[in-house]
Short mmCIF file of C-alpha atoms and ligand atoms in Angstrom, two decimals:
data_model
loop_
_atom_site.label_atom_id
_atom_site.label_comp_id
_atom_site.label_asym_id
_atom_site.label_seq_id
_atom_site.Cartn_x
_atom_site.Cartn_y
_atom_site.Cartn_z
CA MET P 1 86.08 100.49 111.45
CA PRO P 2 84.94 102.46 108.39
CA LYS P 3 83.29 100.63 105.52
CA ILE P 4 84.20 100.67 101.82
CA SER P 5 82.03 99.10 99.13
CA ILE P 6 83.57 98.29 95.78
CA VAL P 7 81.13 97.88 92.90
CA GLY P 8 82.68 95.72 90.18
CA ALA P 9 84.77 92.87 91.56
CA GLY P 10 86.78 92.34 88.39
CA MET P 11 90.51 92.96 88.01
CA THR P 12 90.66 96.47 89.42
CA GLY P 13 87.87 95.99 91.98
CA ALA P 14 89.35 92.85 93.51
CA THR P 15 92.88 94.26 93.45
CA THR P 16 91.63 97.42 95.16
CA ALA P 17 90.23 95.20 97.91
CA HIS P 18 93.63 93.53 98.17
CA TRP P 19 95.56 96.79 98.58
CA LEU P 20 92.93 98.12 101.01
CA ALA P 21 93.01 94.99 103.14
CA GLU P 22 96.80 95.33 103.41
CA ARG P 23 96.22 98.80 104.84
CA GLU P 24 93.68 97.50 107.42
CA LEU P 25 91.70 100.61 106.71
CA ALA P 26 88.08 99.53 106.48
CA GLU P 27 85.74 96.61 106.25
CA LEU P 28 85.17 95.72 102.62
CA VAL P 29 82.18 94.75 100.50
CA LEU P 30 82.63 93.51 96.94
CA VAL P 31 79.58 93.80 94.67
CA ASP P 32 79.28 92.32 91.20
CA VAL P 33 76.57 91.01 88.87
CA VAL P 34 78.39 87.72 88.29
CA GLU P 35 76.95 85.13 90.66
CA GLY P 36 79.39 83.66 93.15
CA MET P 37 82.44 85.58 91.90
CA PRO P 38 82.43 88.45 94.43
CA GLN P 39 81.58 85.97 97.20
CA GLY P 40 84.47 83.70 96.16
CA LYS P 41 87.02 86.51 95.89
CA ALA P 42 85.90 88.03 99.20
CA LEU P 43 86.18 84.70 101.00
CA ASP P 44 89.60 84.03 99.51
CA LEU P 45 90.82 87.48 100.61
CA LEU P 46 89.27 87.01 104.06
CA GLU P 47 91.15 83.75 104.41
CA ALA P 48 94.42 85.58 103.66
CA MET P 49 93.95 87.89 106.65
CA PRO P 50 95.33 85.46 109.26
CA VAL P 51 98.46 85.10 107.13
CA ILE P 52 99.12 88.82 106.84
CA GLY P 53 97.89 89.53 110.35
CA LYS P 54 95.16 92.02 109.50
CA ASP P 55 91.69 92.04 111.03
CA VAL P 56 89.58 93.00 108.08
CA LYS P 57 86.06 91.80 107.37
CA VAL P 58 85.49 91.14 103.66
CA ILE P 59 82.22 90.09 102.09
CA GLY P 60 81.05 89.53 98.53
CA THR P 61 77.51 90.00 97.27
CA ASN P 62 75.28 90.31 94.21
CA ASP P 63 72.94 92.77 95.86
CA TYR P 64 73.33 96.15 97.44
CA LYS P 65 71.86 95.57 100.89
CA PRO P 66 75.20 94.57 102.45
CA THR P 67 76.73 97.89 101.30
CA GLU P 68 74.58 99.68 103.88
CA GLY P 69 76.37 102.43 105.81
CA SER P 70 79.43 102.66 103.58
CA ASP P 71 81.70 105.64 104.10
CA LEU P 72 83.24 105.20 100.67
CA VAL P 73 81.93 103.66 97.47
CA VAL P 74 84.38 102.73 94.73
CA ILE P 75 82.88 102.14 91.28
CA THR P 76 84.92 100.03 88.89
CA ALA P 77 81.95 98.26 87.27
CA GLY P 78 81.81 98.44 83.52
CA LEU P 79 82.40 96.72 80.26
CA PRO P 80 85.46 96.94 78.06
CA ARG P 81 84.97 97.90 74.41
CA LYS P 82 84.05 94.91 72.24
CA PRO P 83 84.55 94.52 68.48
CA GLY P 84 81.92 96.51 66.60
CA MET P 85 81.26 98.82 69.54
CA SER P 86 81.82 102.53 69.07
CA ARG P 87 83.26 104.71 71.83
CA ASP P 88 79.80 106.19 72.26
CA ASP P 89 78.22 102.72 72.60
CA LEU P 90 80.67 101.96 75.37
CA LEU P 91 80.09 105.37 76.86
CA ASN P 92 76.36 104.85 77.23
CA THR P 93 76.59 101.20 78.28
CA ASN P 94 79.00 102.08 81.06
CA ALA P 95 76.99 105.19 81.90
CA ASP P 96 73.97 102.93 82.58
CA ILE P 97 76.10 100.67 84.78
CA VAL P 98 77.58 103.59 86.74
CA LYS P 99 74.13 105.16 87.04
CA LYS P 100 72.68 102.02 88.56
CA ALA P 101 75.65 101.50 90.86
CA THR P 102 75.38 105.09 92.11
CA GLU P 103 71.63 104.98 92.66
CA GLU P 104 71.67 101.61 94.41
CA THR P 105 74.59 102.38 96.71
CA LEU P 106 73.23 105.80 97.57
CA LYS P 107 69.96 104.23 98.77
CA HIS P 108 71.90 102.34 101.43
CA SER P 109 74.68 104.86 102.08
CA PRO P 110 73.29 108.37 101.62
CA ASN P 111 76.46 110.02 102.94
CA ALA P 112 79.04 108.03 101.00
CA ILE P 113 81.92 109.57 99.10
CA TYR P 114 82.41 108.17 95.60
CA ILE P 115 85.66 107.23 93.91
CA ILE P 116 85.12 106.40 90.25
CA LEU P 117 87.40 104.32 88.05
CA THR P 118 85.18 103.14 85.18
CA ASN P 119 86.10 104.47 81.73
CA PRO P 120 85.67 106.83 80.04
CA LEU P 121 86.67 108.14 83.44
CA ASP P 122 85.91 111.84 83.28
CA SER P 123 82.45 111.24 81.83
CA MET P 124 81.61 108.46 84.30
CA CYS P 125 82.37 110.83 87.18
CA TYR P 126 79.93 113.27 85.62
CA VAL P 127 77.26 110.54 85.49
CA ALA P 128 77.73 109.64 89.17
CA MET P 129 77.56 113.26 90.28
CA LYS P 130 74.49 114.09 88.20
CA VAL P 131 72.38 110.97 88.84
CA GLY P 132 73.32 110.97 92.51
CA GLY P 133 72.61 114.70 92.87
CA LEU P 134 75.90 114.83 94.75
CA PRO P 135 78.04 117.83 95.65
CA ARG P 136 81.36 117.86 93.82
CA GLU P 137 83.26 117.22 97.06
CA ARG P 138 81.85 113.69 97.12
CA VAL P 139 82.69 112.49 93.60
CA ILE P 140 86.35 112.02 92.76
CA GLY P 141 87.79 110.21 89.77
CA GLN P 142 90.99 108.20 89.75
CA ALA P 143 93.31 108.79 86.82
CA GLY P 144 95.99 111.32 87.71
CA ILE P 145 97.70 109.32 90.46
CA LEU P 146 98.10 106.46 88.00
CA ASP P 147 99.33 108.60 85.13
CA SER P 148 101.73 110.44 87.45
CA ALA P 149 102.95 107.17 88.97
CA ARG P 150 103.75 105.85 85.52
CA MET P 151 105.82 108.92 84.80
CA ARG P 152 107.55 108.62 88.20
CA ALA P 153 108.35 104.97 87.53
CA PHE P 154 109.86 105.77 84.12
CA VAL P 155 111.97 108.62 85.56
CA ALA P 156 113.16 106.37 88.39
CA MET P 157 114.15 103.66 85.91
CA GLU P 158 116.00 106.17 83.74
CA LEU P 159 117.93 107.83 86.59
CA GLY P 160 118.31 104.90 88.96
CA ILE P 161 116.93 107.05 91.79
CA SER P 162 114.28 105.98 94.29
CA VAL P 163 110.68 106.50 93.23
CA GLU P 164 110.21 108.24 96.58
CA ASN P 165 112.44 111.11 95.41
CA ILE P 166 110.49 111.64 92.24
CA ASP P 167 107.45 113.89 92.02
CA CYS P 168 105.60 114.12 88.74
CA TYR P 169 102.31 115.77 87.99
CA VAL P 170 100.11 114.67 85.12
CA LEU P 171 96.93 116.68 84.72
CA GLY P 172 94.06 116.77 82.26
CA GLY P 173 91.65 114.19 80.92
CA HIS P 174 92.35 110.48 81.22
CA GLY P 175 93.31 109.89 77.60
CA ASP P 176 96.23 110.34 75.27
CA SER P 177 95.76 114.11 75.54
CA MET P 178 96.72 114.10 79.23
CA VAL P 179 99.19 116.80 80.22
CA PRO P 180 102.43 115.77 81.95
CA LEU P 181 103.66 118.97 83.61
CA THR P 182 107.41 118.58 83.27
CA ARG P 183 108.10 122.07 84.60
CA HIS P 184 106.44 121.22 87.93
CA SER P 185 107.95 117.75 88.20
CA ASN P 186 111.21 117.24 90.07
CA VAL P 187 113.76 114.80 91.42
CA ALA P 188 114.60 115.51 95.07
CA GLY P 189 113.74 119.15 94.40
CA VAL P 190 115.75 119.46 91.18
CA PRO P 191 113.56 120.26 88.14
CA LEU P 192 113.15 117.29 85.84
CA ASN P 193 114.54 119.10 82.81
CA GLU P 194 117.82 119.67 84.68
CA MET P 195 118.10 115.96 85.43
CA LEU P 196 117.20 114.58 82.01
CA ALA P 197 118.25 115.44 78.47
CA ALA P 198 115.42 116.89 76.37
CA ASP P 199 115.09 113.79 74.17
CA LYS P 200 114.96 111.45 77.20
CA LEU P 201 112.35 113.63 78.86
CA ALA P 202 110.26 113.77 75.66
CA ALA P 203 110.39 109.97 75.42
CA ILE P 204 109.21 109.63 79.02
CA VAL P 205 106.35 112.06 78.41
CA ASP P 206 105.32 110.10 75.35
CA ARG P 207 105.50 106.74 77.15
CA THR P 208 103.44 108.18 80.03
CA ARG P 209 100.71 109.37 77.66
CA LYS P 210 100.54 105.93 76.08
CA GLY P 211 101.07 104.04 79.36
CA GLY P 212 97.61 102.48 79.44
CA GLY P 213 97.91 101.24 75.87
CA GLU P 214 101.35 99.75 76.55
CA ILE P 215 99.89 97.50 79.24
CA VAL P 216 96.83 96.58 77.14
CA ALA P 217 99.10 95.56 74.26
CA LEU P 218 101.16 93.34 76.56
CA LEU P 219 98.23 91.74 78.38
CA LYS P 220 96.27 91.09 75.16
CA GLN P 221 93.09 91.08 77.21
CA GLY P 222 92.05 93.49 79.90
CA SER P 223 93.89 96.56 81.08
CA ALA P 224 96.11 97.69 83.94
CA PHE P 225 94.93 96.85 87.42
CA TYR P 226 97.74 96.86 90.01
CA ALA P 227 98.66 100.52 89.68
CA PRO P 228 95.12 101.88 89.20
CA SER P 229 93.87 100.04 92.26
CA ALA P 230 96.89 101.08 94.36
CA ALA P 231 95.89 104.64 93.47
CA ILE P 232 92.35 104.04 94.74
CA ALA P 233 93.74 102.70 98.01
CA GLN P 234 95.85 105.84 98.42
CA MET P 235 92.83 108.08 97.79
CA SER P 236 90.69 106.04 100.20
CA GLU P 237 93.27 106.35 102.95
CA ALA P 238 93.65 110.09 102.39
CA ILE P 239 89.90 110.56 102.78
CA LEU P 240 89.25 108.19 105.67
CA LYS P 241 92.27 109.35 107.66
CA ASP P 242 91.68 113.02 106.80
CA LYS P 243 95.25 113.32 105.56
CA ASN P 244 94.77 116.42 103.41
CA LEU P 245 96.88 114.71 100.79
CA VAL P 246 97.32 116.56 97.49
CA VAL P 247 97.14 114.19 94.54
CA PRO P 248 96.01 114.61 90.94
CA CYS P 249 92.37 113.48 90.63
CA ALA P 250 89.43 114.03 88.32
CA ILE P 251 87.37 116.81 89.90
CA TYR P 252 84.29 118.71 88.72
CA MET P 253 85.56 122.05 87.49
CA GLN P 254 83.92 125.22 88.71
CA GLY P 255 86.14 127.80 87.05
CA GLU P 256 89.53 126.48 88.12
CA TYR P 257 92.05 126.58 85.28
CA GLY P 258 89.38 128.49 83.36
CA LEU P 259 87.26 125.33 83.03
CA LYS P 260 83.64 124.64 83.90
CA ASP P 261 81.12 121.79 83.92
CA ILE P 262 83.50 118.91 83.17
CA PHE P 263 85.48 116.50 85.31
CA PHE P 264 89.17 117.07 84.78
CA GLY P 265 92.46 115.95 86.29
CA VAL P 266 93.86 118.57 88.66
CA PRO P 267 95.81 118.53 91.93
CA ALA P 268 93.25 118.03 94.67
CA GLN P 269 93.51 118.07 98.43
CA LEU P 270 91.74 114.99 99.81
CA GLY P 271 90.58 114.50 103.37
CA LYS P 272 87.45 114.18 105.51
CA GLY P 273 84.43 114.78 103.30
CA GLY P 274 86.34 114.05 100.09
CA LEU P 275 87.61 117.00 98.06
CA LYS P 276 88.76 119.89 100.23
CA LYS P 277 90.46 122.13 97.72
CA VAL P 278 91.67 122.30 94.12
CA ILE P 279 95.25 123.50 93.90
CA GLU P 280 95.93 125.82 90.97
CA TYR P 281 99.33 125.97 89.34
CA LYS P 282 100.41 129.06 87.51
CA LEU P 283 100.61 127.68 84.01
CA ASN P 284 102.43 129.20 81.08
CA ALA P 285 100.67 129.73 77.77
CA GLU P 286 101.86 126.44 76.31
CA GLU P 287 100.71 124.41 79.31
CA GLN P 288 97.35 126.16 79.41
CA LYS P 289 96.88 125.42 75.72
CA MET P 290 97.59 121.71 76.27
CA LEU P 291 95.10 121.64 79.13
CA GLU P 292 92.46 123.30 77.01
CA SER P 293 92.84 120.83 74.17
CA SER P 294 92.57 117.96 76.66
CA ALA P 295 89.48 119.63 78.13
CA ALA P 296 87.93 119.90 74.65
CA GLU P 297 88.24 116.11 74.29
CA VAL P 298 86.63 115.46 77.65
CA ARG P 299 83.85 117.93 76.85
CA GLU P 300 83.09 116.15 73.59
CA THR P 301 82.80 112.72 75.23
CA THR P 302 80.73 114.04 78.12
CA ALA P 303 78.39 115.81 75.67
CA ALA P 304 77.69 112.45 73.97
CA LEU P 305 76.17 111.11 77.21
CA LYS P 306 72.49 110.31 77.11
CA LEU P 307 71.63 111.02 80.71
O1 TXD C 401 92.71 104.91 85.63
C1 TXD C 401 91.60 104.52 85.34
N1 TXD C 401 90.56 105.30 85.49
C2 TXD C 401 91.41 103.15 84.84
C3 TXD C 401 90.11 102.77 84.35
C4 TXD C 401 92.41 102.17 85.03
C5 TXD C 401 92.12 100.85 84.85
C6 TXD C 401 90.80 100.38 84.44
N2 TXD C 401 89.91 101.42 84.07
C7 TXD C 401 88.51 101.08 83.80
O2 TXD C 401 87.93 100.50 84.94
C8 TXD C 401 88.30 100.06 82.71
O3 TXD C 401 88.39 100.66 81.44
C9 TXD C 401 86.91 99.60 83.03
O4 TXD C 401 85.94 100.52 82.56
C10 TXD C 401 86.87 99.61 84.57
C11 TXD C 401 87.07 98.24 85.20
O5 TXD C 401 88.26 97.66 84.76
P1 TXD C 401 88.61 96.15 85.16
O6 TXD C 401 89.93 95.85 84.59
O7 TXD C 401 88.38 95.95 86.61
O8 TXD C 401 87.49 95.37 84.34
P2 TXD C 401 86.88 93.92 84.62
O9 TXD C 401 87.91 93.01 85.17
O10 TXD C 401 86.15 93.56 83.39
O11 TXD C 401 85.82 94.18 85.81
C12 TXD C 401 84.64 94.87 85.63
C13 TXD C 401 83.60 94.19 86.50
C14 TXD C 401 83.26 92.77 86.02
O12 TXD C 401 83.50 91.82 87.06
C15 TXD C 401 81.76 92.86 85.70
O13 TXD C 401 81.05 91.66 86.01
C16 TXD C 401 81.34 94.00 86.60
O14 TXD C 401 82.39 94.95 86.48
N3 TXD C 401 80.07 94.61 86.23
C17 TXD C 401 79.17 95.01 87.16
N4 TXD C 401 79.22 94.99 88.50
C18 TXD C 401 78.13 95.47 89.17
N5 TXD C 401 77.07 95.98 88.53
C19 TXD C 401 76.99 96.01 87.19
N6 TXD C 401 75.90 96.51 86.58
C20 TXD C 401 78.07 95.52 86.44
N7 TXD C 401 78.33 95.39 85.11
C21 TXD C 401 79.56 94.84 85.01
#
């Protein structure tokens, strides 16, 4: 069975393990700095396996040795912003955490593919790729599946049609400047703007952009975890089963969409080895402009990194 190590066994890390165990895809290792916590969560999850009838080995640890030979490494480790902390403080604190997690896991799993979740997402992917000296195929950020899933859920609720019939594509950086591509989104093949009145569609786009904040405001502490970790499980399966699945992910840009040297949300074909191909839409001038302003935001945050 393949092996997946998840660094950061908090809300998203542990929930990722849960979704992955349901898929019986790989043996799982949870790593965290908090003593006992990853061990406790891993044991609890392991004890659920007889109930759901899955043969999955799950272990928790505070050191990196047990991650040895991982095919995939998922990094969710990081701190949320605390009062008095600037975005740049958080950026560099989490950059240090992601740096360490990348270096340590790479020592034990030199061929691993990395899926990054820690925020600010696009910049943390950049950190992992640079400190790990990794090719871009092996560092993929999760944001777009989540943002697109939110939009799909809102459209499904509005129309009363199955989520399975709804395809939405949200590209760009993982922030409020993300770009929901309404022209490329559809319901059972019918363009979204033919299914929804302009004001309804605009409201859905707005709610999608602010989707993360909506959950944070409701939870009062912490942020979304079910949907982000379900997205990681989907990416993991696509890679380990060589599915060639096209999903929006944060990918290091090498000229696609006219962008270079930043991680950015684009449709990506995932399979054996990680990223296989970036799919390029033909964008109109307005869409390209929105992408570029989102890219400018990502570029600014990434430039503030002290690597
Ligand atoms: O779509 C997306 N990209 C996102 C991003 C969706 C949801 C959450 N997103 C970000 O993921 C969020 O802003 C955070 O930066 C991370 C993790 O979110 P989560 O909700 O899981 O945070 P928790 O519950 O605080 O868990 C973080 C864990 C916690 O248990 C810490 O003890 C651990 O990270 N941590 C570490 N583990 C290992 N090594 C080090 N150095 C370390 N530092 C903290």
